[in-house]
Structure formats: C-alpha cells, structure tokens
Short mmCIF file of C-alpha atoms and ligand atoms in Angstrom, two decimals:
data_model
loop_
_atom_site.label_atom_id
_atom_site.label_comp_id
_atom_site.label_asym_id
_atom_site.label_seq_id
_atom_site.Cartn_x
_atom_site.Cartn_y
_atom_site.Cartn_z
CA UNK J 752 108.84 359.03 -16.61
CA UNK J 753 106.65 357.98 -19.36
CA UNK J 754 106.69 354.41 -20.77
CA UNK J 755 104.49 353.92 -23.72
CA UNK J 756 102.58 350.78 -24.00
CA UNK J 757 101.37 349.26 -26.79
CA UNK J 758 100.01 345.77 -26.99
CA UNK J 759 102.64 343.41 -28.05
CA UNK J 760 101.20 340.65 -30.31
CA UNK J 761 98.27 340.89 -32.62
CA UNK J 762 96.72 338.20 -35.28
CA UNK J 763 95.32 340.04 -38.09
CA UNK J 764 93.26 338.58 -41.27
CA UNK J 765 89.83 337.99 -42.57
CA UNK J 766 88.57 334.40 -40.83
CA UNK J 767 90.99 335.31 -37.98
CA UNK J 768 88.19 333.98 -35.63
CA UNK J 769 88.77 330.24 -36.65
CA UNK J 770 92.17 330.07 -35.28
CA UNK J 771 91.12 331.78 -31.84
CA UNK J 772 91.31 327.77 -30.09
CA UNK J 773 95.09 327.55 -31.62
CA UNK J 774 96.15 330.42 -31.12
CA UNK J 775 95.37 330.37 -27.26
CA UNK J 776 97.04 326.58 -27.09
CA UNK J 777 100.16 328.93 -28.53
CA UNK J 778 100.39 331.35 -26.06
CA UNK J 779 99.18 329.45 -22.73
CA UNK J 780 100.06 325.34 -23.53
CA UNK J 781 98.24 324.07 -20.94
CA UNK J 782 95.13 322.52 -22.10
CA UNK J 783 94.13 320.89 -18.36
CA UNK J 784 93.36 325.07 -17.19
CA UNK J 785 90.22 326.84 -18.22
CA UNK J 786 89.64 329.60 -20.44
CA UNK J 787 86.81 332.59 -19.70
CA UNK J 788 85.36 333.34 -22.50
CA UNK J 789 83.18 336.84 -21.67
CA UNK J 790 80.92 337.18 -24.55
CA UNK J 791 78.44 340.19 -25.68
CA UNK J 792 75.03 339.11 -25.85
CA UNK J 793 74.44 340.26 -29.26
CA UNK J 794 76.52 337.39 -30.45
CA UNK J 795 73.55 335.13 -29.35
CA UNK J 796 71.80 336.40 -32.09
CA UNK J 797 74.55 336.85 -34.58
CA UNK J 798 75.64 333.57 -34.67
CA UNK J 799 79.46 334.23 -32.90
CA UNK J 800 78.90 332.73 -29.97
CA UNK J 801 77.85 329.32 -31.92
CA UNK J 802 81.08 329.56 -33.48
CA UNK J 803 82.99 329.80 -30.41
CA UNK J 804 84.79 325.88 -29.46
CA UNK J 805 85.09 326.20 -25.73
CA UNK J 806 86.53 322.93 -24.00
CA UNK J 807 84.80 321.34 -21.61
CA UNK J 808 86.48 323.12 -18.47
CA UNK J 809 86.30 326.38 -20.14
CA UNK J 810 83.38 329.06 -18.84
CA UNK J 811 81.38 331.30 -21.57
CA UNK J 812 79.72 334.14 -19.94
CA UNK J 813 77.85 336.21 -21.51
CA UNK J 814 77.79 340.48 -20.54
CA UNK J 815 74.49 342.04 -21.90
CA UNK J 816 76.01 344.83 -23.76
CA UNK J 817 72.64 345.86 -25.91
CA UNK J 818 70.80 346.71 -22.65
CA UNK J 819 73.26 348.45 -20.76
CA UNK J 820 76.54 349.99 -20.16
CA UNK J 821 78.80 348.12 -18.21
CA UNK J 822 78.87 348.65 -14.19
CA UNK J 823 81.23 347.58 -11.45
CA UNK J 824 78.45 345.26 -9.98
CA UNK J 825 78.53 343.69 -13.46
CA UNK J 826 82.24 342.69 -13.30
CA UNK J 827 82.04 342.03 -9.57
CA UNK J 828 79.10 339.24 -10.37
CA UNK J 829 81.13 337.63 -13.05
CA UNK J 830 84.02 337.84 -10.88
CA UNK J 831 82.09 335.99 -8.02
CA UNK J 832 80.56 333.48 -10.57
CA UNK J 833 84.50 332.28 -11.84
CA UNK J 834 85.32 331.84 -8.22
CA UNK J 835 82.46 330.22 -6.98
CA UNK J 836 82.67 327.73 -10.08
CA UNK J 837 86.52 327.37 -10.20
CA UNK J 838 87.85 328.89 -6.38
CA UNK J 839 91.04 329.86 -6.70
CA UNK J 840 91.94 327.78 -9.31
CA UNK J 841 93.17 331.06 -11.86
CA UNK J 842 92.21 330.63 -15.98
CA UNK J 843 94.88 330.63 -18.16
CA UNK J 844 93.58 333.37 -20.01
CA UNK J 845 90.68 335.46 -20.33
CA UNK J 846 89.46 336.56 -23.67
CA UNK J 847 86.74 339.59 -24.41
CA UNK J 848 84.82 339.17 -27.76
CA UNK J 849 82.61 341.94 -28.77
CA UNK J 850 82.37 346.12 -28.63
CA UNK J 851 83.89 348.31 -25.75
CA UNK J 852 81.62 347.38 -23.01
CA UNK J 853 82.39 343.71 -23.61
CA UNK J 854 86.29 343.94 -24.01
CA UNK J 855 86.34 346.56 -21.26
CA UNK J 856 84.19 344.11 -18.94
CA UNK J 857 86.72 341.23 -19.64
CA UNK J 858 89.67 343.31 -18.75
CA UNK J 859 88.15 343.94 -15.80
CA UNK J 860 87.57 340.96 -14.95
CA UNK J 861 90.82 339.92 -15.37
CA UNK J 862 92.16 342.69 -12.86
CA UNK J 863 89.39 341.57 -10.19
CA UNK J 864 90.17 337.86 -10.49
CA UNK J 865 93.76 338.79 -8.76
CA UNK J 866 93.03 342.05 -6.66
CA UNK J 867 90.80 341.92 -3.42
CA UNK J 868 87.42 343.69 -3.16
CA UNK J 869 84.83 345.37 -5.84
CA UNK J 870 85.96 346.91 -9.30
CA UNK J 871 84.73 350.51 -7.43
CA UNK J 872 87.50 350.34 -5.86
CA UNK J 873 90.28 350.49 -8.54
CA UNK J 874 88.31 353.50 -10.78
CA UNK J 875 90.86 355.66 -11.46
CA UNK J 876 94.44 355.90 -12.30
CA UNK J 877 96.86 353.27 -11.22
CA UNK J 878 95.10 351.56 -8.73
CA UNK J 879 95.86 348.15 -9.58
CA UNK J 880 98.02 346.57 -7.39
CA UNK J 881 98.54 342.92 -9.08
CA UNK J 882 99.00 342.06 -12.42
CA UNK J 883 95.45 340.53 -13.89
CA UNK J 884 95.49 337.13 -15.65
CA UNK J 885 96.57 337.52 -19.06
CA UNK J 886 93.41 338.48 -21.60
CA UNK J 887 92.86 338.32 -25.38
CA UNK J 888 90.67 341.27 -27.07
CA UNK J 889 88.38 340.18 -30.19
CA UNK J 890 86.48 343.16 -31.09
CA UNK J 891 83.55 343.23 -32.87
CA UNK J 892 82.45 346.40 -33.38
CA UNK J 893 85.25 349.37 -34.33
CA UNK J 894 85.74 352.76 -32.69
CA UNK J 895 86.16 352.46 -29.06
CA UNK J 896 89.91 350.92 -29.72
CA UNK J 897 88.99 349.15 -26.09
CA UNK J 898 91.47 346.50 -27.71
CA UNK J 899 94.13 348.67 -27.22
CA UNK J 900 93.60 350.92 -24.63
CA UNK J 901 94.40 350.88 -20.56
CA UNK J 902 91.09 351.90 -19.59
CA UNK J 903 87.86 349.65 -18.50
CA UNK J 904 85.16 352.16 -18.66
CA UNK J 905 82.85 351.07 -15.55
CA UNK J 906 80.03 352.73 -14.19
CA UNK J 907 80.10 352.59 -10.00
CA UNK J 908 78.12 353.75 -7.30
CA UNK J 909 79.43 357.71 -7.27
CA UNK J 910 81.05 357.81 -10.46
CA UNK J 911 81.26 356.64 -13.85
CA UNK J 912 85.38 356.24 -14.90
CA UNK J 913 87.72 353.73 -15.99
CA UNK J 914 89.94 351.62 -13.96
CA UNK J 915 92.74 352.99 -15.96
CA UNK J 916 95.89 350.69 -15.31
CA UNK J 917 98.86 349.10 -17.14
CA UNK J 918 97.57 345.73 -16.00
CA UNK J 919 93.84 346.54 -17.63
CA UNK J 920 95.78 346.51 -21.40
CA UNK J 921 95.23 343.63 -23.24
CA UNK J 922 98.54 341.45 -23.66
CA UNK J 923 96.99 339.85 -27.25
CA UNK J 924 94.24 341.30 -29.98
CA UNK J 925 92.47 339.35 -32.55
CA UNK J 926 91.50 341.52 -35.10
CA UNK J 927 89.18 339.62 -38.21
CA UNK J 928 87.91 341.99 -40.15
CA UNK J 929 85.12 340.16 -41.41
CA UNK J 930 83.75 340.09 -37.42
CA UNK J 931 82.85 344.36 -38.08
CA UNK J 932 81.04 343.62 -41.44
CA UNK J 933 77.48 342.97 -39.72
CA UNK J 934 77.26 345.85 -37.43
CA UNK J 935 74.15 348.11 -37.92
CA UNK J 936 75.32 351.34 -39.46
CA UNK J 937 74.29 353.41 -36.76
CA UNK J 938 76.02 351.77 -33.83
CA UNK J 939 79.04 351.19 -36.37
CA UNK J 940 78.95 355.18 -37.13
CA UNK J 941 78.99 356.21 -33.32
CA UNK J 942 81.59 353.98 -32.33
CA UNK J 943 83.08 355.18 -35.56
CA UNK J 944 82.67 358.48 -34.39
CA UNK J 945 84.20 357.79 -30.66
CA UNK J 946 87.29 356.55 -32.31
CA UNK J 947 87.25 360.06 -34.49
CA UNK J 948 87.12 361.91 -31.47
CA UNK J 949 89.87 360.15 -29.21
CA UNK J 950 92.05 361.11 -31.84
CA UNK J 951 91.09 364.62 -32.47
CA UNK J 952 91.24 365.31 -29.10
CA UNK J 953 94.68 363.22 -28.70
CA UNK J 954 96.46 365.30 -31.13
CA UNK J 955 95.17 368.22 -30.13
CA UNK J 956 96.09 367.87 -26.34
CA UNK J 957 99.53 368.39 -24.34
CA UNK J 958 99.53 364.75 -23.43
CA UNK J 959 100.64 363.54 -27.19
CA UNK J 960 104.30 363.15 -27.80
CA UNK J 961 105.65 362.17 -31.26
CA UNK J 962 105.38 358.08 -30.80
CA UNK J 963 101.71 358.31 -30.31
CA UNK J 964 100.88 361.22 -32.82
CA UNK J 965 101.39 359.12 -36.26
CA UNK J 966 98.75 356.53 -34.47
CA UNK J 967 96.31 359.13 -34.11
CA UNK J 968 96.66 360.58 -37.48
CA UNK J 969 96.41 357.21 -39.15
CA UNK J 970 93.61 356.52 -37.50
CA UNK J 971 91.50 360.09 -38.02
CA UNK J 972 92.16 359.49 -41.61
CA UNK J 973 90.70 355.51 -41.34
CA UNK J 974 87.27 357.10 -40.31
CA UNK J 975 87.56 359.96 -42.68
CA UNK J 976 88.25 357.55 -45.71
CA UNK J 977 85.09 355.07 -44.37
CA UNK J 978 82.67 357.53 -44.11
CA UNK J 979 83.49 359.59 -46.55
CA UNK J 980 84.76 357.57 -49.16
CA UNK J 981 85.21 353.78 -49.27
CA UNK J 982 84.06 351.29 -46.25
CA UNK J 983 86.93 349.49 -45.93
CA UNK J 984 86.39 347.31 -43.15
CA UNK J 985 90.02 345.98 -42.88
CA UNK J 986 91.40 349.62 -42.56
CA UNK J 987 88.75 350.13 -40.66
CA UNK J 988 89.47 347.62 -38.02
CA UNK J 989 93.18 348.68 -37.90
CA UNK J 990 92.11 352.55 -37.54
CA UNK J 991 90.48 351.24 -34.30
CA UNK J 992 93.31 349.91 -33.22
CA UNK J 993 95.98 352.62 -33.98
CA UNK J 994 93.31 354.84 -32.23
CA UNK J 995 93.34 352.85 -29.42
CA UNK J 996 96.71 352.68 -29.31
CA UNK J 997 97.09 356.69 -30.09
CA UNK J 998 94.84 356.82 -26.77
CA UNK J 999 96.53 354.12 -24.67
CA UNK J 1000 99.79 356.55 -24.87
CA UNK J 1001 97.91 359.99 -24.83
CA UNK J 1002 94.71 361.37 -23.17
CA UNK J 1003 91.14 362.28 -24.64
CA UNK J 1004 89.99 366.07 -24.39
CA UNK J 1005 87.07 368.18 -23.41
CA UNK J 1006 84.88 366.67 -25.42
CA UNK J 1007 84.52 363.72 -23.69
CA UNK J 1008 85.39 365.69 -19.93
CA UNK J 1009 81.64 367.29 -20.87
CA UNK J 1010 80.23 364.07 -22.17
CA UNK J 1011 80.26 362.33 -19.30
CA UNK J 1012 77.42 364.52 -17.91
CA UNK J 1013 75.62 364.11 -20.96
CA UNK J 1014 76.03 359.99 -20.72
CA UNK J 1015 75.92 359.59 -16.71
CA UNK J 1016 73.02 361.82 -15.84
CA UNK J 1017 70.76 361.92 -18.96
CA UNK J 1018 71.52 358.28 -19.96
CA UNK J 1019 73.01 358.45 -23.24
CA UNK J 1020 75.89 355.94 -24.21
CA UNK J 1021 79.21 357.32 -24.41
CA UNK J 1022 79.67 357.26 -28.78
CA UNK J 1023 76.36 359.08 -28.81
CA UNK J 1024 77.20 361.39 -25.94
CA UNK J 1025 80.22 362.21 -27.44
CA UNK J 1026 78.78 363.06 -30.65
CA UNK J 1027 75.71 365.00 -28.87
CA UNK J 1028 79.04 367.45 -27.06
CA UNK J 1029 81.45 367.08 -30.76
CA UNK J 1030 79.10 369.20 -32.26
CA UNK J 1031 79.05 372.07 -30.21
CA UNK J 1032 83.19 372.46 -29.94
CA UNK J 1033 83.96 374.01 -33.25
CA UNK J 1034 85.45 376.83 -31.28
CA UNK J 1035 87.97 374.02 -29.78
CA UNK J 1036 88.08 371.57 -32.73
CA UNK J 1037 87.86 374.06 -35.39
CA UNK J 1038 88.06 371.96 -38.92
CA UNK J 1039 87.78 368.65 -37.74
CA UNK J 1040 83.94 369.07 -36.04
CA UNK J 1041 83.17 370.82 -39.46
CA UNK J 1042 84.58 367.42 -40.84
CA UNK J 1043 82.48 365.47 -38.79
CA UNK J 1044 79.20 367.71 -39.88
CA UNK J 1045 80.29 366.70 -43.36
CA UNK J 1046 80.33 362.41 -41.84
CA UNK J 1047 77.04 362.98 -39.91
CA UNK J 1048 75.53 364.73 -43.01
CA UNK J 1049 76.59 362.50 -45.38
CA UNK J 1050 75.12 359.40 -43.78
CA UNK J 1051 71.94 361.01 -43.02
CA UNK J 1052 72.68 360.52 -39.08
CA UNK J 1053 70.06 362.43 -36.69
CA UNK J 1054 71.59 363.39 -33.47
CA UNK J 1055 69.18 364.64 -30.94
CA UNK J 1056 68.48 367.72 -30.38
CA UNK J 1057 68.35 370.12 -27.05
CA UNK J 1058 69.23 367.48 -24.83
CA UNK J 1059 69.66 369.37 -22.00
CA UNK J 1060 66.15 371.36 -21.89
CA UNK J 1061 64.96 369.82 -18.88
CA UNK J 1062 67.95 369.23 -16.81
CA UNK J 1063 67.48 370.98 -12.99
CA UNK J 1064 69.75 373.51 -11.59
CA UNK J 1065 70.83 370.31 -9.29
CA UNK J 1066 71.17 368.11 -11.97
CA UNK J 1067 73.75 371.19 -13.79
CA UNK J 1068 75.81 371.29 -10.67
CA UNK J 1069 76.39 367.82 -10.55
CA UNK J 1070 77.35 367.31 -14.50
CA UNK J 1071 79.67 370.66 -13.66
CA UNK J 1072 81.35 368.40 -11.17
CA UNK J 1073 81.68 365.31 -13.47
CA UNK J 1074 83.54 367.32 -16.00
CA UNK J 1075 85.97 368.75 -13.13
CA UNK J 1076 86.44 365.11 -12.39
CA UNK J 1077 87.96 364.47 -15.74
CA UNK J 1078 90.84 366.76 -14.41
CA UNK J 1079 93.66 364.81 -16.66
CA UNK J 1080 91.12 364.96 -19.85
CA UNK J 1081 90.64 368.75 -19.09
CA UNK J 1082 94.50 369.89 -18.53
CA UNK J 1083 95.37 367.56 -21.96
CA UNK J 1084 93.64 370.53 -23.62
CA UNK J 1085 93.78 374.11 -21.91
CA UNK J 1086 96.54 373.24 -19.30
CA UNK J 1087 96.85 372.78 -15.77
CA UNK J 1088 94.59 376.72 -15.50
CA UNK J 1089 92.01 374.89 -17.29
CA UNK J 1090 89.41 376.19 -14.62
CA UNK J 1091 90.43 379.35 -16.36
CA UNK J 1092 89.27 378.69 -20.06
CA UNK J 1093 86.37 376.85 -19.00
CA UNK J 1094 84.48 378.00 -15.79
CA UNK J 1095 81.75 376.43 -14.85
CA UNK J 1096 79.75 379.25 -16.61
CA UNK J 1097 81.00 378.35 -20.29
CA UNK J 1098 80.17 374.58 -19.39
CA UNK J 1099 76.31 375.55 -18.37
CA UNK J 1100 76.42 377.40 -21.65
CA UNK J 1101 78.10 374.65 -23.90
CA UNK J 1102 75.40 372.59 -22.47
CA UNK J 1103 72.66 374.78 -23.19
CA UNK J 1104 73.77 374.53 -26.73
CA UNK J 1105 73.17 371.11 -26.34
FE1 FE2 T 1480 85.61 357.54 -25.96
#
C-alpha cells in the first residue's frame, strides 16, 4: 500500500515572511505555549533573524549550517536544550527557517521532542514511533525541496542517512520568494543542481508512479528555465517544492547511492557531491547530464576534479559499502538485481572517473 503525502497547506507570495507571527496564531491559537524557532546561522548575517518577532516565551536557536552538515548530536543538543529550558512542557509548533540542513534539523527536532533516546536511533525508514510536534518549513535557499520531503538528512556515528518518516514531513511551508534572492550563486547553483538531480533520478526510477511524475517534470524544467534562461526566483522557489514533493512520493537514484561516499568519507556536502558523481552517469542519465554540462558550462561553475586520487583501498571498501546501503536508492534504478548492473567493480571505476 502506498499513500502519497504531500504537505497540506502552504502560504506563498513575495513578503510572505511578515505574516509568519499570524499565520502561526492561525494554525496553533494558543498564544500562552512557546514556539522554537531553529534558525541557520547565516541569517545572523543576513539580517532574517532580526526580522524574526519571537514572543517572549518563544526559544530561537540557531543550527550553524555554513560550518557543517547537520549531525544527530546536533539535534540531540537542541533537543536537550528545549527540555532543559521548557521540561516537558511541548511547543506548539516548531518552525525551520533556512536551507536543507536547517529545515531538516528542525524536523528532527520535532520527531526527538516526542520519541525517547538519540536521533541515531530513528536513521532509516519508518522508525518513528510518535507523531513529532507539528513544524513549519521557511526555506531559504532552493534545491534540496527539504520543505517537502520525509527525510532529515543526519549524519550519526556509523552512518550518514535520513530519518525518513511520515512524521519528519512538514505539516505547513512558507514559501517568500524574495527570502532565495540573496543566496550566493554558487551555493544557489548546487542546491539548484540537487533539486535537478532528485528529479532526474525520480523519473527515471521504478519508484515513480503517475501522481508524482508531473511534480518532477515541473520541477526539472524550473531549473532548466533558471539556469538556462530567465532567474525566476518565484518559479524557482515552487520548482523546489514540486521537487520535493516529486521526491517525498518517489525515491532518488544512483547518483546520489554513490554520492554518499563522495560526501561522507572525502567531506564534500551533498549538492556538490552530487554534482562531483552527475557528471560521470551519462551512461545512466543519458541527455539530462549532457543538460546539466550545458548549466555548469554556462555559469562558468568549476567542479573539482579527480577527487578520488588519494582515497586507500580501505577507504574504497568502505564507500562500496555506503552505496550498498542506499539499497532502496539503488533498486529505484536497476531493480531489485541491482548488485548485477553495478558490482562493486563498476563503482571503483565510476569513482576513478571521479
Ligand atoms: Fe539530494
């Protein structure tokens, strides 16, 4: 049985932002409980988190995105911060305001604030035993669709995966257009470029059906039209989303089965990684890597080169293994023999080309 999810209430519109206060009284009218605002860092600088009007009861943290990638310790400190301020007095909502590591950190926060234990527990598929406390996505940056998506990418002790659950979606997005207008253009073009990707690998995979498929091709041809021909940031913003939602309802590819090596053991974030492995899978992706040549090209974008020329036998193994772990990713595009069309020789040589 497959249910598709989507998530069920959105406000859309340039200035959106301003009416984040209201629109929370809306949905959850009670203004004596708190709010947890989880905030990326870069907004300190930008001038977002000035804007923000929390009430006096309310807690802002802030989740250094720039530095770092988000790990389970990170959402289990946050976690333990809310409940050593608040004990088990639940917020009424959560809300995530920023890119994917932000939104994906608030989601998971929102899971951990009702389910015993650390966040490495629940990495995986349908872990979650208790519905989170409701959340609110504001993205800031466009690509990852982490708005729309079940998955809170977390890095843990062994293993770098998403607590993938029906209680990690968002229940509300924010989506304000003019939030994505001050991103630097290369963090906008590899988040860009994840979004790309998802839904490239989406439609090409078993795990589409015909709901999600018109999601995914809406929002390939959002990134096409931005980075090829017009940046607009509204359509933009909305390709995220579709993506996201395309995603939420479907299952990535082998791209990013083989980028998780790439990110986990030679430190590259996950847009970048992805980008670094998109290259080399014209034999899978046929037209739309050549497509992507032509986005990378046209905006001048340098992706490094022979990553992989000092990575150890050892090191080989274990980013063989990662990719294995992405089992669902894998059968989405060869099938459930997907050990068949790619061994773990035609990995060590798809990485060599990296
Ligand atoms: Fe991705």
């Amino acid at each position: 049985m497959k249910i598709t999810r989507f998530v069920p209430s959105v406000l859309f519109g340039e200035n959106a932002f301003d009416d984040l206060n209201a629109w929370i009284d809306k949905l959850y009218p009670n203004p004596q409980q708190y709010t947890v605002f989880v905030v990326d860092a870069v907004h300190r600088t930008t001038g977002l988190l000035q804007r923000l009007r929390p009430a006096p009861q309310d807690l802002v943290l802030e989740f250094d995105a720039p530095s770092h990638e988000p790990k389970t310790s990170d959402v289990d400190a946050l976690r333990d911060r809310i409940v050593a301020e608040k004990g088990s007095e639940l917020p009424r909502v959560v809300v995530g305001i920023g890119g994917g590591s932000s939104m994906d950190v608030a989601k998971a926060i929102s899971v951990m604030l009702t389910n015993p234990g650390s966040s490495a527990d629940y990495q995986g598929w349908d872990l979650v035993k208790h519905r989170g406390v409701p959340k609110i996505a504001v993205p800031t940056l466009s690509g990852t669709g982490a708005e729309a998506t079940r998955t809170a990418v977390l890095t843990g002790p062994v293993k770098k995966l998403g607590i993938n659950s029906d209680y990690s979606m968002y229940d509300h997005a924010l989506l304000d257009p003019k939030l994505i207008e001050t991103v630097p253009e290369e963090q906008e073009f590899f988040t860009g470029m994840d979004n790309y990707i998802h839904c490239v690998e989406a439609s090409h995979g078993s795990a589409m059906n015909a709901l999600g498929r018109p999601f995914a091709l809406a929002a390939k041809a959002s990134v096409e039209n931005f980075f090829l021909k017009e940046k607009n940031y509204a359509d933009f913003m909305v390709g995220s989303y579709f993506g996201g939602s395309s995603i939420a309802n479907s299952s990535v590819g082998v791209c990013h089965a083989l980028s998780y090596g790439i990110a986990f053991i030679l430190g590259y974030r996950h847009g970048l990684a992805n980008c670094i492995v998109f290259n080399q899978l014209e034999e899978f992706y046929g037209e739309d890597v050549r497509t992507f040549k032509a986005m990378v090209e046209r905006h001048r974008v340098q992706l490094p080169k022979r990553v992989t020329k000092d990575v150890t036998p050892e090191q080989f193994e274990k980013m063989i293994a990662l990719t294995y772990m992405l089992e669902r990713d894998l059968v989405s595009t060869f099938g459930p023999e997907f050990k068949k069309a790619l061994p773990p020789e035609k990995i060590l040589e798809l990485y060599g080309k990296m």
